[in-house]
PDB file of C-alpha atoms in Angstrom:
ATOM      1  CA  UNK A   1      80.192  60.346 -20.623  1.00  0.00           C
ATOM      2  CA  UNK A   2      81.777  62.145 -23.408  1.00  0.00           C
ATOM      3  CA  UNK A   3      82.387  60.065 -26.526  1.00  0.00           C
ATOM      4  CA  UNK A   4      85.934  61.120 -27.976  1.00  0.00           C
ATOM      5  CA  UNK A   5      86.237  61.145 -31.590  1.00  0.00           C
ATOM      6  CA  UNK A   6      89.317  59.504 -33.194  1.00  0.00           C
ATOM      7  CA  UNK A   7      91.077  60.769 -36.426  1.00  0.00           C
ATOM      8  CA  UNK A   8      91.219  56.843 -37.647  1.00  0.00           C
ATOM      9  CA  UNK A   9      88.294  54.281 -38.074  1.00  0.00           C
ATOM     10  CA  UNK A  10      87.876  51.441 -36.179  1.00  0.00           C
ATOM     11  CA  UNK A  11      88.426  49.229 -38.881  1.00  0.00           C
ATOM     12  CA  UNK A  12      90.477  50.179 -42.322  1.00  0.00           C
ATOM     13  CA  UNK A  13      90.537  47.834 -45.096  1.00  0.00           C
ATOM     14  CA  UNK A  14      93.507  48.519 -47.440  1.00  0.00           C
ATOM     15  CA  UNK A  15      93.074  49.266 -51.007  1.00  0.00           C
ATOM     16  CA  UNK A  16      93.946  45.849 -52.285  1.00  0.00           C
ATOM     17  CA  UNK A  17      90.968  43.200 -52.107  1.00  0.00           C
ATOM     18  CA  UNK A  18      90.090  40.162 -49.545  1.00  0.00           C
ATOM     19  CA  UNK A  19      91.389  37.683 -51.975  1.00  0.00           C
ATOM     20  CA  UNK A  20      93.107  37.741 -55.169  1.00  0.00           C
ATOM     21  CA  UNK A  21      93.632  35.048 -57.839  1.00  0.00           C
ATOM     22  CA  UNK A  22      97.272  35.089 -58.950  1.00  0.00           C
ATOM     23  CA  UNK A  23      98.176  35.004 -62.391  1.00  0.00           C
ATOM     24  CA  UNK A  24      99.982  31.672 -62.542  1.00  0.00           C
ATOM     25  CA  UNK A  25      98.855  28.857 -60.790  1.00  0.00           C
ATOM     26  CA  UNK A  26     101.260  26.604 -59.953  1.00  0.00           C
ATOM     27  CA  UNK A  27     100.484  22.513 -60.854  1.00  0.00           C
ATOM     28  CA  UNK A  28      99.985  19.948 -58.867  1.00  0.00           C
ATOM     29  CA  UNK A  29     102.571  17.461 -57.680  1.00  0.00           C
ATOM     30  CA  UNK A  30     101.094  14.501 -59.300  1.00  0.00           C
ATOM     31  CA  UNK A  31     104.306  12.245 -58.949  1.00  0.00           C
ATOM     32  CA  UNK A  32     103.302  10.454 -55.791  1.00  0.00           C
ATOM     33  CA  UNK A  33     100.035   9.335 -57.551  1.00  0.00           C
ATOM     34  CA  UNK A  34     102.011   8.545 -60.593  1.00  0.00           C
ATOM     35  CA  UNK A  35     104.553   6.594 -58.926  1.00  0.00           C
ATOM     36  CA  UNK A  36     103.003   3.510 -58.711  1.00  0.00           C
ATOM     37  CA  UNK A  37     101.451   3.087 -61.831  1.00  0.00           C
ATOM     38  CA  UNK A  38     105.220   4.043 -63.635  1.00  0.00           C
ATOM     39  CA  UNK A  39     106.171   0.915 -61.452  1.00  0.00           C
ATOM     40  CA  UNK A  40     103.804  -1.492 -62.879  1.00  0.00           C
ATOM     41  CA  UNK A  41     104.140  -0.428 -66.056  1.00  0.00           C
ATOM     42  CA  UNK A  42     108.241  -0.431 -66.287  1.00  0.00           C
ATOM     43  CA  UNK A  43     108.998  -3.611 -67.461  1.00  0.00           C
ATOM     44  CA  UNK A  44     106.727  -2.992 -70.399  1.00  0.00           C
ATOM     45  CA  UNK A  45     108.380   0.246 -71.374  1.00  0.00           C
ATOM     46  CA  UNK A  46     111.341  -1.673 -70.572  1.00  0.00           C
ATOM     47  CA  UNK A  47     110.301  -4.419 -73.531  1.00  0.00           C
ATOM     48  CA  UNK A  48     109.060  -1.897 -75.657  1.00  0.00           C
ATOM     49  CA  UNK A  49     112.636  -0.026 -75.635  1.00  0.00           C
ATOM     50  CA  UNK A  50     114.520  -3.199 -76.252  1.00  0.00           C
ATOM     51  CA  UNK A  51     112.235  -3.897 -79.770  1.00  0.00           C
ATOM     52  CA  UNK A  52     112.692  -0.825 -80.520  1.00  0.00           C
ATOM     53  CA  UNK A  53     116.912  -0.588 -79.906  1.00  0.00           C
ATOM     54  CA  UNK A  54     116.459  -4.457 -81.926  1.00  0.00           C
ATOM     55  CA  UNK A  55     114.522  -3.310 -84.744  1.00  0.00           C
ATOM     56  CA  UNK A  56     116.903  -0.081 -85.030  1.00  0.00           C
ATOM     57  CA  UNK A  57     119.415  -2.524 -85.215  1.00  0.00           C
ATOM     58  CA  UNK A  58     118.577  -4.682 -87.673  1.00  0.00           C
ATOM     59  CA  UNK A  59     117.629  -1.841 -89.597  1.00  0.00           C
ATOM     60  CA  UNK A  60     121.125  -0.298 -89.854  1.00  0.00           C
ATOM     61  CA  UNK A  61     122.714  -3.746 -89.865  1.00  0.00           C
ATOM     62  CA  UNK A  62     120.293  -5.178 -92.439  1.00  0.00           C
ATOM     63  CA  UNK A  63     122.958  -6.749 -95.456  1.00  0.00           C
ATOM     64  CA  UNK A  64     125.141  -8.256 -92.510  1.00  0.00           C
ATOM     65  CA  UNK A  65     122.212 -10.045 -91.027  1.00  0.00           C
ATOM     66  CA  UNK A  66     123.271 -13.374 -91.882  1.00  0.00           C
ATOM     67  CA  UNK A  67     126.927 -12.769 -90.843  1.00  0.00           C
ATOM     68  CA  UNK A  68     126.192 -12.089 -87.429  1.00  0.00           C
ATOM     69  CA  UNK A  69     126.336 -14.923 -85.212  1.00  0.00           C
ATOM     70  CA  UNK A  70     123.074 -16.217 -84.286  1.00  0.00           C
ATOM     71  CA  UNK A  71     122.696 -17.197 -80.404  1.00  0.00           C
ATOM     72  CA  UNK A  72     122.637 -20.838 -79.499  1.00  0.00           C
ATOM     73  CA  UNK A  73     118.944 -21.970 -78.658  1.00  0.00           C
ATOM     74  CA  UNK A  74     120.701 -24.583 -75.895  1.00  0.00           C
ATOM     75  CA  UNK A  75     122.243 -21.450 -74.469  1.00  0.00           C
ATOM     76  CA  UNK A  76     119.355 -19.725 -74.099  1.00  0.00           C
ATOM     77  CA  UNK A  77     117.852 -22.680 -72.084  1.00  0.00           C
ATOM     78  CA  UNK A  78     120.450 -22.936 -69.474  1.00  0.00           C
ATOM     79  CA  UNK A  79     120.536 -19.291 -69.413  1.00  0.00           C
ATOM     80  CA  UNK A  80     116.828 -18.785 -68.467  1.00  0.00           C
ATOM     81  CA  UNK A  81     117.070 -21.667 -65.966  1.00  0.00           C
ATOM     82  CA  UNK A  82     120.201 -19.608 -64.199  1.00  0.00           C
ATOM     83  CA  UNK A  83     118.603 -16.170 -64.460  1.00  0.00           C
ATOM     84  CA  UNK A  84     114.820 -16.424 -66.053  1.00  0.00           C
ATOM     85  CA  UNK A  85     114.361 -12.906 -66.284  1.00  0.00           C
ATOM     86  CA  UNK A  86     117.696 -12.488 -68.690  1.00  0.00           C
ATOM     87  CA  UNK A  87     116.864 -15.346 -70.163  1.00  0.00           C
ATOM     88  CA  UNK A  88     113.446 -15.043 -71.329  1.00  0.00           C
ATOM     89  CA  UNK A  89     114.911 -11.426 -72.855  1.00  0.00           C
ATOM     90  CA  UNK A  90     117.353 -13.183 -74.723  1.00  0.00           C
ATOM     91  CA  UNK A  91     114.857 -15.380 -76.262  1.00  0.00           C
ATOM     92  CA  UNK A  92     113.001 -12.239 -77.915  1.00  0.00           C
ATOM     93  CA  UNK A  93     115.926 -10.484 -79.142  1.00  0.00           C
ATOM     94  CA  UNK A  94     117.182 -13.584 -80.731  1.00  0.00           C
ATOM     95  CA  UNK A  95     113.785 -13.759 -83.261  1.00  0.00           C
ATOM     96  CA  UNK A  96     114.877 -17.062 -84.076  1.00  0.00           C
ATOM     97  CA  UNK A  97     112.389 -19.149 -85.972  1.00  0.00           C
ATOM     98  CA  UNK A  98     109.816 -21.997 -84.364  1.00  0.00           C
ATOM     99  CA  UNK A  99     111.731 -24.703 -86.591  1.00  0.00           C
ATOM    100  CA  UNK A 100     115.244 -23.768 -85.502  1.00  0.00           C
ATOM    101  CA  UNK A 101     114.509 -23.361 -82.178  1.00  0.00           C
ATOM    102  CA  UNK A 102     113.446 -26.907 -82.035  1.00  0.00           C
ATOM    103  CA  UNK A 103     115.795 -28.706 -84.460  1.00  0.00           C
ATOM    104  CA  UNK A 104     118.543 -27.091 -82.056  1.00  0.00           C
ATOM    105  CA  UNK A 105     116.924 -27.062 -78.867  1.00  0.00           C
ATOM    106  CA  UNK A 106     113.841 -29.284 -77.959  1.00  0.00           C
ATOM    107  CA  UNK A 107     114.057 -32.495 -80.372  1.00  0.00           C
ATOM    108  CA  UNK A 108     117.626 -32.702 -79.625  1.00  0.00           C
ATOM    109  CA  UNK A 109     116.310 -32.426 -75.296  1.00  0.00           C
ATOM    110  CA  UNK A 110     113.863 -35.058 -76.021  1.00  0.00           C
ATOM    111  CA  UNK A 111     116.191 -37.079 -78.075  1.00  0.00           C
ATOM    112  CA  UNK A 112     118.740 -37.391 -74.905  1.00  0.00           C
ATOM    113  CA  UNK A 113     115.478 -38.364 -73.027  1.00  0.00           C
ATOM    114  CA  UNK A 114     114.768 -40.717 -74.810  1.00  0.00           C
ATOM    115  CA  UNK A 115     118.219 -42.069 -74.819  1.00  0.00           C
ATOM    116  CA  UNK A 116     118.491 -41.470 -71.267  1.00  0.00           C
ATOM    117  CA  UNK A 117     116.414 -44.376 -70.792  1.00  0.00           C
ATOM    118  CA  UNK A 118     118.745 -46.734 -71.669  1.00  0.00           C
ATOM    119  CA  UNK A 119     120.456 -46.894 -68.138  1.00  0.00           C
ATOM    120  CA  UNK A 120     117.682 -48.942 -66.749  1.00  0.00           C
ATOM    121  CA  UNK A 121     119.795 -51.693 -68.450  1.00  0.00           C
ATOM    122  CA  UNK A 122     123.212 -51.065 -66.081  1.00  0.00           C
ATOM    123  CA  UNK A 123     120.587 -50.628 -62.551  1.00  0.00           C
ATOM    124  CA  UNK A 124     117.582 -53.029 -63.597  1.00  0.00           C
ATOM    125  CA  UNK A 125     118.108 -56.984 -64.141  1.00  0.00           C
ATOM    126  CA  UNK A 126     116.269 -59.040 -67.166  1.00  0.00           C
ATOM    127  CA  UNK A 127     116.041 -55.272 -69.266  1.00  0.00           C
ATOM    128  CA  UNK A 128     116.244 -56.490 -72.792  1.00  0.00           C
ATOM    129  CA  UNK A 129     117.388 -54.105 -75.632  1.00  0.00           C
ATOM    130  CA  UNK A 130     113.868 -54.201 -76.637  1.00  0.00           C
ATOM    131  CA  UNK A 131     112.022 -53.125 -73.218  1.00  0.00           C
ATOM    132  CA  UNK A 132     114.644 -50.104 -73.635  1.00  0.00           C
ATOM    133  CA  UNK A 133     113.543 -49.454 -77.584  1.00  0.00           C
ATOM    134  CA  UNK A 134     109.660 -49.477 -76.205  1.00  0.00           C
ATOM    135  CA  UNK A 135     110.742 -46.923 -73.055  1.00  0.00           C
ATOM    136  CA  UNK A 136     112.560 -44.710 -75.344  1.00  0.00           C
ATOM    137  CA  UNK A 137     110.143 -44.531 -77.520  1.00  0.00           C
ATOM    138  CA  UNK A 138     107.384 -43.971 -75.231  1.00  0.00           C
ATOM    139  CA  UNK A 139     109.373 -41.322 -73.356  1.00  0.00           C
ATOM    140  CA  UNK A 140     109.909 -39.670 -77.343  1.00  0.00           C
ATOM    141  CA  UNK A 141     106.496 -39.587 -77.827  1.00  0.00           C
ATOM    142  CA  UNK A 142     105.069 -38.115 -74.753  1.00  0.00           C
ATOM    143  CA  UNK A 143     108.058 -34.984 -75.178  1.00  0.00           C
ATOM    144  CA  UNK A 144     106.675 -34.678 -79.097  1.00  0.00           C
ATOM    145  CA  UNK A 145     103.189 -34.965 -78.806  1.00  0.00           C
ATOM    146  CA  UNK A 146     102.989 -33.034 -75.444  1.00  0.00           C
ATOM    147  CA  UNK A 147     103.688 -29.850 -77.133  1.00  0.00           C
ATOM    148  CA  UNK A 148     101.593 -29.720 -79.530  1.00  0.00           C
ATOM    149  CA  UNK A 149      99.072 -30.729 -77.393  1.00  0.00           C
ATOM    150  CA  UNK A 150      99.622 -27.575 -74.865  1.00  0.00           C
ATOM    151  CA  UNK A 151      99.113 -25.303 -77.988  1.00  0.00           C
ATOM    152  CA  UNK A 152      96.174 -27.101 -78.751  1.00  0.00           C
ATOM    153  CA  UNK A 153      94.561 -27.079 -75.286  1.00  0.00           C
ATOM    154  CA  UNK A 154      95.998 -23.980 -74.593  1.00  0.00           C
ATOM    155  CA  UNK A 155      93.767 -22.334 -77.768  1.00  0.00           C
ATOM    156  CA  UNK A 156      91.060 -23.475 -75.518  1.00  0.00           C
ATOM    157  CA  UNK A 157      91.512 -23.162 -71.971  1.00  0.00           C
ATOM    158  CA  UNK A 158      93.690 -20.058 -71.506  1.00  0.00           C
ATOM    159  CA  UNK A 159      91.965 -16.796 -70.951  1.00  0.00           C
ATOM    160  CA  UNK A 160      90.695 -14.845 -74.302  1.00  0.00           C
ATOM    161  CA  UNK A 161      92.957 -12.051 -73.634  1.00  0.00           C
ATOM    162  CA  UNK A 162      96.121 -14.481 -73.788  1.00  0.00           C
ATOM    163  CA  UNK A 163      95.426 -17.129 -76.120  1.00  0.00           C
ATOM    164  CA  UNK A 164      96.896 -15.490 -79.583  1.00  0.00           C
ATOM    165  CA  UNK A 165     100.201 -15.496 -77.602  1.00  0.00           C
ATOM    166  CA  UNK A 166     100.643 -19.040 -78.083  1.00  0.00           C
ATOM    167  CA  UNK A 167      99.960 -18.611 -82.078  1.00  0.00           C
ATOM    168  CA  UNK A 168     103.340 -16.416 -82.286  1.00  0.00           C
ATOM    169  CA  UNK A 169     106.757 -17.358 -82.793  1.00  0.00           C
ATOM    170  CA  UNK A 170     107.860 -16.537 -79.091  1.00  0.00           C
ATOM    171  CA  UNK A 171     104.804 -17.715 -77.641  1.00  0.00           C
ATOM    172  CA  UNK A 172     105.738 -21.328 -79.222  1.00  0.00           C
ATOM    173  CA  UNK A 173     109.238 -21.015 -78.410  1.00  0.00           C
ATOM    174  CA  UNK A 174     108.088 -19.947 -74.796  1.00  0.00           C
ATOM    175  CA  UNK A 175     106.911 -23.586 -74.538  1.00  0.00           C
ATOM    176  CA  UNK A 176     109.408 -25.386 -76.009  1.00  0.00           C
ATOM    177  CA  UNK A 177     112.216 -24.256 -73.673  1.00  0.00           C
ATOM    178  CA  UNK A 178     109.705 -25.028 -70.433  1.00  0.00           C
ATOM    179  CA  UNK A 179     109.278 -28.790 -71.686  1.00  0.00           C
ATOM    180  CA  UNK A 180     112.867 -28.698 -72.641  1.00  0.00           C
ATOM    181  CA  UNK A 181     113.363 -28.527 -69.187  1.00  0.00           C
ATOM    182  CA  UNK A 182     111.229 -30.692 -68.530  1.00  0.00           C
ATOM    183  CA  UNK A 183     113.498 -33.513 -70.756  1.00  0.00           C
ATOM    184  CA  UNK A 184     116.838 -32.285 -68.890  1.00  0.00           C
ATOM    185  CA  UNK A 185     115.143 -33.447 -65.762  1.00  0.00           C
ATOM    186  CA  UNK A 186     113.439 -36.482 -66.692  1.00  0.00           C
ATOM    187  CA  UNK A 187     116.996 -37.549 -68.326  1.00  0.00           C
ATOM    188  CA  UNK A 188     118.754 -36.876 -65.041  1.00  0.00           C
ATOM    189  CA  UNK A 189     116.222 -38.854 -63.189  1.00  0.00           C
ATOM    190  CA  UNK A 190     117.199 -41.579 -65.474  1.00  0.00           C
ATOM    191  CA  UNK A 191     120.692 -41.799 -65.284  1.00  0.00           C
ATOM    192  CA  UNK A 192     120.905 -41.522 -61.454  1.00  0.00           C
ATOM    193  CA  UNK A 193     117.430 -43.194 -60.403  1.00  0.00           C
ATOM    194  CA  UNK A 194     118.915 -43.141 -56.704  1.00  0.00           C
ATOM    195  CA  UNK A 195     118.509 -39.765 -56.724  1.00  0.00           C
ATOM    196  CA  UNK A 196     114.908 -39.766 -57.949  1.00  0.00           C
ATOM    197  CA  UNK A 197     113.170 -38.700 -54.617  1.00  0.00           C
ATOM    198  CA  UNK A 198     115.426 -35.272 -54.546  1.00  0.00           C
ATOM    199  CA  UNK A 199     115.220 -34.879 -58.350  1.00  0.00           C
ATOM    200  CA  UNK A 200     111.658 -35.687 -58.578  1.00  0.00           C
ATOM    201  CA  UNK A 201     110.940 -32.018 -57.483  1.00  0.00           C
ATOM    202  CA  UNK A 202     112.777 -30.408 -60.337  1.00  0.00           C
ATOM    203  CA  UNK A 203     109.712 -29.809 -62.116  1.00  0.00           C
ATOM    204  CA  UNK A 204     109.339 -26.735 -59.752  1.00  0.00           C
ATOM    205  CA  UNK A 205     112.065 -25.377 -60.714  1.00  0.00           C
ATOM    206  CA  UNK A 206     110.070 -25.242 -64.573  1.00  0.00           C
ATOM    207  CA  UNK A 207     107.083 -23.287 -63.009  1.00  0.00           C
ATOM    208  CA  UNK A 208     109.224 -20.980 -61.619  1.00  0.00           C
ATOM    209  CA  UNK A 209     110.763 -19.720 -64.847  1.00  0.00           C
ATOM    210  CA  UNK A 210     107.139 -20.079 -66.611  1.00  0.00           C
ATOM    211  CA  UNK A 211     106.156 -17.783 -64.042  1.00  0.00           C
ATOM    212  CA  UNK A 212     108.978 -15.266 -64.346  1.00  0.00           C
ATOM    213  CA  UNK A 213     108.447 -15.802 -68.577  1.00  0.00           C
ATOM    214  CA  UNK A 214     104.919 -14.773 -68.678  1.00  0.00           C
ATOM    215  CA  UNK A 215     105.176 -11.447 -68.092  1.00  0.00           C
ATOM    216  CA  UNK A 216     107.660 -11.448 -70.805  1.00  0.00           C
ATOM    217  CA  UNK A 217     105.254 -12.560 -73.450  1.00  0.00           C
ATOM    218  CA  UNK A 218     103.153  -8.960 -72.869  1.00  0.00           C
ATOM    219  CA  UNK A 219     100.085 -10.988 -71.710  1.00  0.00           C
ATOM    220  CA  UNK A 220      97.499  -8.340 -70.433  1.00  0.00           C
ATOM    221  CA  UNK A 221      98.023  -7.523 -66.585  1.00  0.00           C
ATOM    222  CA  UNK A 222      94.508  -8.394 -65.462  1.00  0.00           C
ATOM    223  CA  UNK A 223      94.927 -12.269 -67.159  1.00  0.00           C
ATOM    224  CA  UNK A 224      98.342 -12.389 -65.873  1.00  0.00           C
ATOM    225  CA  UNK A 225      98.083 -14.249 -62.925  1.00  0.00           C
ATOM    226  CA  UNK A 226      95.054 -17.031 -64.250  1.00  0.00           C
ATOM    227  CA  UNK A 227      97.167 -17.575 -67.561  1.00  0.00           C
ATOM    228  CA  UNK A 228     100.154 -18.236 -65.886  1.00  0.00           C
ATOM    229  CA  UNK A 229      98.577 -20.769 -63.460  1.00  0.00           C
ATOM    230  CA  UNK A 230      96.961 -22.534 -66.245  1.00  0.00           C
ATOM    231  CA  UNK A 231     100.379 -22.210 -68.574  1.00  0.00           C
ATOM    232  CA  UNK A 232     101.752 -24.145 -65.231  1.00  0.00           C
ATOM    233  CA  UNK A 233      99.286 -27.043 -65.358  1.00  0.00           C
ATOM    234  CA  UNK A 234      99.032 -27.516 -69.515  1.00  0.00           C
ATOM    235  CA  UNK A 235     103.245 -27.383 -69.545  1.00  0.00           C
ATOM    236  CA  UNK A 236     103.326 -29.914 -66.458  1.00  0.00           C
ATOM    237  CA  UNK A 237     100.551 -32.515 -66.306  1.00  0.00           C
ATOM    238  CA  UNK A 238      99.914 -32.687 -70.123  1.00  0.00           C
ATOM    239  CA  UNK A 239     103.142 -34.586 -70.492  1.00  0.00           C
ATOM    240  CA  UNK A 240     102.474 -36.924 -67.186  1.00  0.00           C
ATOM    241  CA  UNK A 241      98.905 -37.151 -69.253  1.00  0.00           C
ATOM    242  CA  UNK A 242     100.998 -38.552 -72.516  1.00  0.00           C
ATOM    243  CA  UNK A 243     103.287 -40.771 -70.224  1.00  0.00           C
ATOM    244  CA  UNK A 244     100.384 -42.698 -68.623  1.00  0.00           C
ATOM    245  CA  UNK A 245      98.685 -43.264 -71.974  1.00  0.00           C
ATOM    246  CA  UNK A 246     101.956 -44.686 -73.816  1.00  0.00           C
ATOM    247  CA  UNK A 247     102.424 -46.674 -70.475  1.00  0.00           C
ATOM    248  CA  UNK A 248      99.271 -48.298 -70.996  1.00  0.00           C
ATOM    249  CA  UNK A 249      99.059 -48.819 -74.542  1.00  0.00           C
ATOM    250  CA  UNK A 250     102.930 -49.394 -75.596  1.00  0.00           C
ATOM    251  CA  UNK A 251     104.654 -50.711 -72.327  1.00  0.00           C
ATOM    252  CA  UNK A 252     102.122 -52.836 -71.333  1.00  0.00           C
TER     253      UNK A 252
END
């Protein structure tokens, strides 16, 4: 056997090496991951932007301040119970004070209540002008003494994350327009009591926008869910809570 030799190698490795590190590395495409942590953060950004086109605006519009027309706090009731999202928005860019917001909003909700009450004497027989005094005045106090009695419990029972919120302006408001609600209901349920086993379940209608609202106050994501469910409760049973007491000491 004769073993021919050939001009090339068997094998010829080229001059350039096995592997070569190029001189720009091109990133990742970290958008996927990011994706979903842009989307739970967005309506924060969202908030943040509107302060921040707010405060911009008051700044440049500073001396006509007081000529601007200020938003009506009734308004902004009915608005958040037709579209909570939009409304609970246009409850923080209207920075209207705790006292205004309930001389022109919640005493005057409870007030109609209260008066409300008086058509027990036009669908009940033997209802005295007094009876309706003592109603009125029962359904006044559980309205006026049930909110300050959320804050109150509220200091306590909500998480530790959440409870400054109801120490603020908005957080206060925030509570006022859910009993407010509340006091548009009850007076409905009043003046047509042969409705009353339809209207009875308006009160949902209230923890649905408390829901929607929460997330609106900036409350920390991971107390979100246990302060709302306890905002729910506090906002809902502390006035049935007032209502039983006033029924047993005043009524009967």
């Amino acid at each position: 056997m004769t073993v021919q030799d050939n001009d090339k190698p068997l094998y010829e490795l080229d001059d350039a090496p096995l592997y070569a590190i190029p001189d720009e590395i091109e990133p990742l495409d970290t958008s996927a991951h990011d994706s979903d942590e842009d989307a739970e953060e967005e309506d924060y950004e969202d908030e943040e932007e509107d302060e921040e086109e707010d405060e911009e605006a008051e700044a440049n519009n500073e001396p006509d301040a007081k000529k601007v027309k200020r938003p009506s706090p009734i308004g902004i009731m009915f608005k958040t119970m037709l579209g909570p999202m939009e409304g609970w928005k246009e409850l923080k860019r209207a920075r209207l004070s705790t006292d205004e917001f309930a001389q022109r909003c919640y005493y005057p909700m409870i007030a109609l209540a209260a008066i409300s009450e008086g058509a027990m004497i036009f669908y009940e027989a033997n209802i005295t002008i007094g009876d309706w005094a003592k109603t009125a005045l029962s359904t006044f106090i559980t309205f006026f003494f049930g909110y300050f009695t959320v804050l109150f419990l509220g200091s306590f029972v909500l998480p530790k994350k959440s409870r400054d919120v109801l120490k603020k302006d908005v957080g206060k408001q925030f509570v006022m327009l859910a009993m407010s609600t509340l006091a548009l209901f009850w007076s409905a349920i009043c003046l047509f009591p042969m409705l009353e086993p339809v209207l009875v379940f308006l009160p949902l209608w209230t923890i649905y926008i408390v829901f929607k609202g929460v997330r609106r106050l900036r409350v920390p994501q991971e107390v979100q869910s246990s302060t709302t469910g306890l905002l729910c409760m506090l906002i809902i049973g502390v006035p049935v809570l007032w209502n039983w007491i006033m029924t047993e000491l005043l009524l009967k």
